[in-house]
Short mmCIF file of C-alpha atoms and ligand atoms in Angstrom, two decimals:
data_model
loop_
_atom_site.label_atom_id
_atom_site.label_comp_id
_atom_site.label_asym_id
_atom_site.label_seq_id
_atom_site.Cartn_x
_atom_site.Cartn_y
_atom_site.Cartn_z
CA MET A 153 17.11 -3.16 5.67
CA VAL A 154 15.05 0.03 6.39
CA HIS A 155 11.09 -0.19 6.50
CA PHE A 156 9.08 2.94 6.13
CA VAL A 157 6.04 2.29 8.06
CA GLY A 158 2.70 4.28 8.16
CA ALA A 159 1.78 4.59 11.57
CA GLY A 160 -1.90 5.34 11.06
CA SER A 161 -3.75 8.57 11.98
CA GLY A 162 -3.38 8.29 15.74
CA ALA A 163 -4.79 5.24 17.76
CA ALA A 164 -1.90 2.92 18.35
CA ASP A 165 -4.10 -0.18 17.44
CA LEU A 166 -4.71 1.46 13.92
CA ILE A 167 -1.13 0.51 12.65
CA THR A 168 -1.41 -2.37 10.17
CA VAL A 169 -0.66 -6.08 11.39
CA ARG A 170 2.60 -6.00 9.32
CA GLY A 171 3.61 -2.43 10.62
CA ALA A 172 3.18 -3.52 14.27
CA ARG A 173 5.16 -6.76 13.62
CA LEU A 174 8.13 -4.75 12.01
CA LEU A 175 8.07 -2.38 14.97
CA GLY A 176 8.45 -5.28 17.41
CA GLU A 177 11.30 -6.74 15.41
CA ALA A 178 13.20 -3.36 14.80
CA ASP A 179 16.68 -2.87 16.21
CA VAL A 180 16.36 0.91 15.52
CA ILE A 181 13.13 3.06 15.26
CA ILE A 182 13.11 6.63 13.93
CA TYR A 183 9.72 8.06 14.52
CA ALA A 184 8.10 11.43 13.52
CA GLY A 185 7.51 12.59 17.19
CA SER A 186 5.49 15.75 16.22
CA LEU A 187 2.54 13.60 15.12
CA VAL A 188 3.16 9.84 15.87
CA ASN A 189 1.38 8.61 18.90
CA PRO A 190 4.03 7.72 21.39
CA ASP A 191 2.10 4.74 22.59
CA LEU A 192 3.18 3.11 19.40
CA LEU A 193 6.70 2.82 20.99
CA GLU A 194 5.25 0.25 23.25
CA TYR A 195 5.47 -2.30 20.36
CA ALA A 196 9.26 -1.94 20.39
CA LYS A 197 11.35 -4.58 21.75
CA GLU A 198 13.70 -4.34 24.86
CA GLY A 199 16.76 -2.42 24.04
CA CYS A 200 15.60 -1.08 20.94
CA GLU A 201 17.34 2.19 19.97
CA ILE A 202 14.74 5.10 19.57
CA HIS A 203 15.13 8.39 17.78
CA ASN A 204 12.68 11.22 17.43
CA SER A 205 12.99 12.72 13.95
CA ALA A 206 11.15 15.98 14.92
CA HIS A 207 14.61 17.06 16.33
CA MET A 208 16.62 15.84 13.35
CA THR A 209 17.56 16.90 9.86
CA LEU A 210 17.31 14.71 6.67
CA GLU A 211 21.00 14.07 7.04
CA GLU A 212 20.96 13.01 10.47
CA VAL A 213 18.17 10.59 9.96
CA ILE A 214 20.14 9.04 7.00
CA ASP A 215 23.22 8.87 9.15
CA VAL A 216 21.31 6.92 11.64
CA MET A 217 20.15 4.57 9.01
CA LYS A 218 23.61 4.13 7.49
CA ALA A 219 25.13 3.24 10.92
CA ALA A 220 22.39 0.76 11.71
CA GLU A 221 22.81 -0.86 8.23
CA ALA A 222 26.64 -0.93 8.77
CA ALA A 223 25.92 -2.83 12.03
CA GLY A 224 23.47 -5.31 10.34
CA LYS A 225 20.43 -3.84 12.18
CA MET A 226 17.00 -3.46 10.99
CA VAL A 227 15.43 0.00 10.98
CA VAL A 228 11.83 1.15 11.14
CA ARG A 229 11.13 4.63 10.06
CA LEU A 230 7.77 5.29 11.50
CA HIS A 231 5.71 8.02 9.53
CA THR A 232 2.41 9.48 10.59
CA GLY A 233 -0.72 8.29 8.59
CA ASP A 234 0.31 7.11 5.34
CA PRO A 235 3.96 8.14 4.30
CA SER A 236 2.84 8.92 0.85
CA LEU A 237 0.97 12.09 1.82
CA TYR A 238 3.29 15.02 3.03
CA GLY A 239 5.61 12.37 4.48
CA ALA A 240 8.94 13.47 3.05
CA HIS A 241 9.95 9.86 2.58
CA ARG A 242 10.89 10.19 -1.03
CA GLU A 243 14.08 12.19 -0.40
CA GLN A 244 15.00 9.53 2.18
CA MET A 245 14.41 6.75 -0.30
CA ASP A 246 16.68 8.56 -2.93
CA LEU A 247 19.56 8.88 -0.38
CA LEU A 248 19.21 5.24 0.59
CA ASP A 249 19.29 4.26 -3.03
CA GLU A 250 22.62 6.40 -3.39
CA ALA A 251 23.87 4.47 -0.36
CA HIS A 252 22.83 1.00 -1.73
CA ILE A 253 20.66 0.31 1.39
CA ALA A 254 17.50 -1.72 0.71
CA TYR A 255 14.18 -0.56 1.87
CA ASP A 256 10.39 -1.04 1.54
CA VAL A 257 7.33 0.72 2.40
CA VAL A 258 4.41 -0.39 4.59
CA PRO A 259 1.16 1.73 4.03
CA GLY A 260 -0.78 3.23 6.91
CA VAL A 261 -4.17 4.68 7.49
CA SER A 262 -4.10 8.27 6.26
CA SER A 263 -5.47 10.93 8.70
CA PHE A 264 -8.05 11.67 5.96
CA CYS A 265 -9.56 8.22 6.31
CA GLY A 266 -9.44 8.75 10.17
CA ALA A 267 -11.22 11.89 9.71
CA ALA A 268 -14.00 10.33 7.52
CA ALA A 269 -14.40 7.74 10.42
CA ALA A 270 -14.64 10.50 13.12
CA LEU A 271 -17.28 12.31 10.96
CA LYS A 272 -18.97 9.06 10.12
CA ALA A 273 -19.13 10.30 6.51
CA GLU A 274 -18.54 9.11 3.03
CA TYR A 275 -16.35 11.29 1.00
CA THR A 276 -17.97 10.00 -2.39
CA LEU A 277 -21.74 10.14 -2.27
CA PRO A 278 -23.76 9.58 -5.35
CA ASN A 279 -24.85 12.85 -7.01
CA VAL A 280 -22.68 14.93 -4.56
CA SER A 281 -19.19 14.22 -5.36
CA GLN A 282 -17.23 11.40 -6.98
CA SER A 283 -13.79 12.82 -6.42
CA VAL A 284 -11.67 13.87 -3.33
CA ILE A 285 -9.22 16.81 -3.59
CA ILE A 286 -6.35 16.27 -1.04
CA THR A 287 -4.46 19.48 -0.88
CA ARG A 288 -3.11 22.31 1.32
CA MET A 289 -3.26 26.00 1.62
CA GLU A 290 -0.08 27.70 0.36
CA GLY A 291 2.16 28.76 3.34
CA ARG A 292 5.86 28.57 3.84
CA THR A 293 5.79 25.55 1.31
CA PRO A 294 4.97 26.76 -2.11
CA VAL A 295 2.13 25.06 -4.15
CA PRO A 296 2.30 24.89 -7.88
CA GLU A 297 0.41 27.50 -9.83
CA GLY A 298 -1.92 25.17 -11.29
CA GLU A 299 -3.01 23.85 -7.78
CA LYS A 300 -3.80 27.10 -6.08
CA LEU A 301 -6.65 26.61 -3.56
CA ARG A 302 -8.91 28.80 -5.75
CA LEU A 303 -8.61 26.58 -8.84
CA MET A 304 -9.00 23.38 -6.87
CA ALA A 305 -12.13 24.94 -5.24
CA SER A 306 -13.68 25.52 -8.69
CA HIS A 307 -14.57 21.77 -8.88
CA GLY A 308 -16.88 22.05 -6.01
CA CYS A 309 -16.03 18.42 -5.05
CA THR A 310 -15.24 16.96 -1.68
CA MET A 311 -12.02 18.56 -0.37
CA VAL A 312 -9.51 17.74 2.50
CA LEU A 313 -7.01 20.30 3.44
CA PHE A 314 -4.00 19.01 5.24
CA LEU A 315 -1.44 21.42 7.04
CA SER A 316 -3.70 24.46 6.75
CA THR A 317 -5.54 25.07 10.07
CA SER A 318 -3.34 27.98 10.95
CA LEU A 319 -4.06 29.62 7.54
CA LEU A 320 -7.56 29.48 7.52
CA ASP A 321 -8.44 33.26 6.89
CA GLY A 322 -6.51 33.15 3.59
CA ALA A 323 -7.94 29.68 2.77
CA VAL A 324 -11.65 30.71 3.13
CA GLU A 325 -11.05 33.72 0.94
CA GLU A 326 -9.68 31.31 -1.70
CA LEU A 327 -12.47 28.64 -1.22
CA LEU A 328 -15.01 31.34 -1.69
CA ALA A 329 -13.43 32.94 -4.71
CA GLY A 330 -13.01 29.61 -6.30
CA GLY A 331 -16.80 28.72 -6.29
CA TYR A 332 -17.87 27.16 -3.01
CA ASP A 333 -21.03 28.86 -1.40
CA ALA A 334 -20.24 30.33 1.97
CA ASP A 335 -22.88 27.91 3.33
CA THR A 336 -21.28 24.68 1.98
CA PRO A 337 -20.86 22.44 4.78
CA ALA A 338 -17.35 22.08 6.48
CA ALA A 339 -15.95 20.29 9.45
CA ILE A 340 -12.81 20.55 11.34
CA VAL A 341 -11.48 17.28 12.72
CA TYR A 342 -8.62 17.53 15.45
CA LYS A 343 -6.44 14.49 16.22
CA ALA A 344 -8.68 12.05 14.33
CA THR A 345 -8.78 8.56 16.00
CA TRP A 346 -6.69 9.83 18.96
CA PRO A 347 -8.23 9.48 22.45
CA ASP A 348 -8.73 13.23 22.40
CA GLU A 349 -10.36 13.48 18.98
CA GLN A 350 -12.63 16.39 18.46
CA VAL A 351 -14.95 17.60 15.61
CA TRP A 352 -16.34 20.88 14.86
CA ARG A 353 -19.12 21.16 12.00
CA CYS A 354 -19.58 24.50 10.38
CA THR A 355 -19.63 26.01 6.96
CA VAL A 356 -16.94 27.43 4.44
CA GLY A 357 -18.08 30.90 5.65
CA THR A 358 -17.55 30.08 9.25
CA LEU A 359 -14.43 27.84 9.11
CA ALA A 360 -11.89 30.44 10.22
CA GLU A 361 -13.87 31.76 13.19
CA THR A 362 -14.80 28.22 14.19
CA ALA A 363 -11.16 27.24 14.43
CA ARG A 364 -10.33 30.40 16.39
CA ALA A 365 -13.13 29.97 18.81
CA ALA A 366 -11.96 26.38 19.37
CA GLY A 367 -8.33 27.37 19.61
CA VAL A 368 -7.30 24.57 16.97
CA LYS A 369 -4.09 25.43 14.98
CA ASN A 370 -2.33 22.05 14.53
CA THR A 371 -3.11 18.31 14.03
CA ALA A 372 -6.49 19.05 12.28
CA LEU A 373 -7.82 18.50 8.83
CA ILE A 374 -10.39 20.75 7.16
CA THR A 375 -13.05 18.83 5.19
CA ILE A 376 -15.46 20.59 2.92
CA GLY A 377 -18.17 19.56 0.75
CA GLY A 378 -21.69 18.36 0.25
CA PHE A 379 -20.80 14.97 1.47
CA LEU A 380 -21.30 16.49 5.06
CA GLY A 381 -24.95 17.35 4.06
CA ASP A 382 -28.04 15.24 3.87
CA ALA A 383 -28.78 15.36 0.16
CA TYR A 384 -27.65 12.43 -1.97
CA GLU A 385 -28.99 9.53 -4.08
CA ARG A 386 -28.75 5.99 -2.91
CA SER A 387 -26.08 3.85 -4.64
CA ARG A 388 -26.78 1.81 -7.80
CA LEU A 389 -24.73 -1.10 -6.28
CA TYR A 390 -27.28 -2.12 -3.82
CA ASP A 391 -30.36 -0.99 -5.82
CA PRO A 392 -32.82 -3.84 -6.16
CA THR A 393 -33.58 -2.78 -9.82
CA PHE A 394 -29.75 -2.58 -10.91
CA THR A 395 -28.09 -5.69 -12.44
CA HIS A 396 -24.31 -6.10 -12.23
CA MET A 397 -21.72 -8.68 -12.44
CA PHE A 398 -22.53 -10.35 -9.13
CA ARG A 399 -26.32 -9.91 -8.83
CA GLU A 400 -29.45 -9.87 -11.10
CA GLY A 401 -31.71 -7.02 -10.33
CA SER A 402 -35.23 -6.55 -11.60
CA ASP A 403 -34.10 -4.49 -14.77
CA ALA A 404 -32.60 -7.73 -16.04
N1 SAH B 223 1.09 11.56 6.18
C1 SAH B 223 0.11 11.98 7.13
C2 SAH B 223 0.07 13.48 6.94
C3 SAH B 223 1.36 14.26 7.33
S1 SAH B 223 1.21 16.04 7.17
C4 SAH B 223 -1.17 11.33 6.90
O1 SAH B 223 -1.39 10.41 5.92
O2 SAH B 223 -2.12 11.58 7.50
C5 SAH B 223 0.73 16.56 8.70
C6 SAH B 223 -0.70 17.05 8.84
O3 SAH B 223 -1.69 15.96 8.61
C7 SAH B 223 -1.24 17.78 9.95
O4 SAH B 223 -0.92 19.14 9.74
C8 SAH B 223 -2.74 17.65 9.95
O5 SAH B 223 -3.26 18.53 8.94
C9 SAH B 223 -2.86 16.13 9.34
N2 SAH B 223 -3.01 15.14 10.42
C10 SAH B 223 -2.11 14.29 10.76
N3 SAH B 223 -2.70 13.48 11.62
C11 SAH B 223 -3.95 13.99 11.93
C12 SAH B 223 -5.06 13.49 12.96
N4 SAH B 223 -5.03 12.42 13.74
N5 SAH B 223 -6.14 14.25 12.71
C13 SAH B 223 -6.32 15.26 11.94
N6 SAH B 223 -5.22 15.80 11.06
C14 SAH B 223 -4.10 15.06 11.16
#
C-alpha cells in the first residue's frame, strides 16, 4: 500500500495527525526533498528506508514503490503542502493503477493557507473578493491559453501565484495589463510556516523590485489583492441584525 501524504507548508508539526501516524508506521518514505522540511523525517521509525525524490525520475519513484509492494512494505510518498496543487501525484497514481498497487491520499496544509496565516489575512473579505485564483506565471511549464495571467488578472480578485517568484518582471506586466492597478496591495511570503519565514508587503507595481531587493527567488508565494488592504465590510454571519439558520437577529 502507498499513502500519498501532504506534509504541510513547512513547520514539522503542521502535518495532519493521520499523516504523522503513517510516517511513523512507514517502511519506506519517498519525500520531496526540494521543499519538504527534513525535520518531518524524525517521525520515521528506526530502520525506515528513505529516498529523496528531488534526485529521482517518475520511473525511479515508481520502481521504489513496486519493490516495496513486492516485499509487503508500506510506503509513504511525502509531498509538500497539499499534493493536489502542483504535486505531480496524478501521474504516480495512474502508474500505480496500471501496476495494481493500492494507494490513498492524505491531504495537507497547502502553502497558500500557510501564507494567509503568515500574513494574518483573510483571502475572502466581504465586499473585497469572494474568490481566490491560484495560478502561476507561464515559464518552462506552459499554461493553457484561457488561463494566461492577463486573463486571470481581469477578475481583480484575490490571487495567489505559485512557482512564479523568479518570473516577476513578466508577471507584473501581465497583472497590470489584465487590470490590477499598480497600487493594488501585494505581498511576498517566503517559506511560510518555516522557522525562517519572511514577509514583504508591497504593491503590484513594486513586486519585482521588492523580490530583487530581498533576493527571493524560490519557495515563495506572491499574493495580490484588496484583501491585503483595510477597506472591507464586516460579515453578515456575525451581524446582530442578521437572522440565519442558527441564530435569530434583530431583522427577524
Ligand atoms: N503542493 C504545494 C505546492 C508545490 S509547488 C502546496 O500545496 O503548497 C512548489 C511551490 O509552492 C513553490 O515554488 C512556492 O511557490 C510554493 N511553496 C511551497 N511551500 C511554500 C512555503 N512554505 N512558503 C511559500 N511558498 C511555498
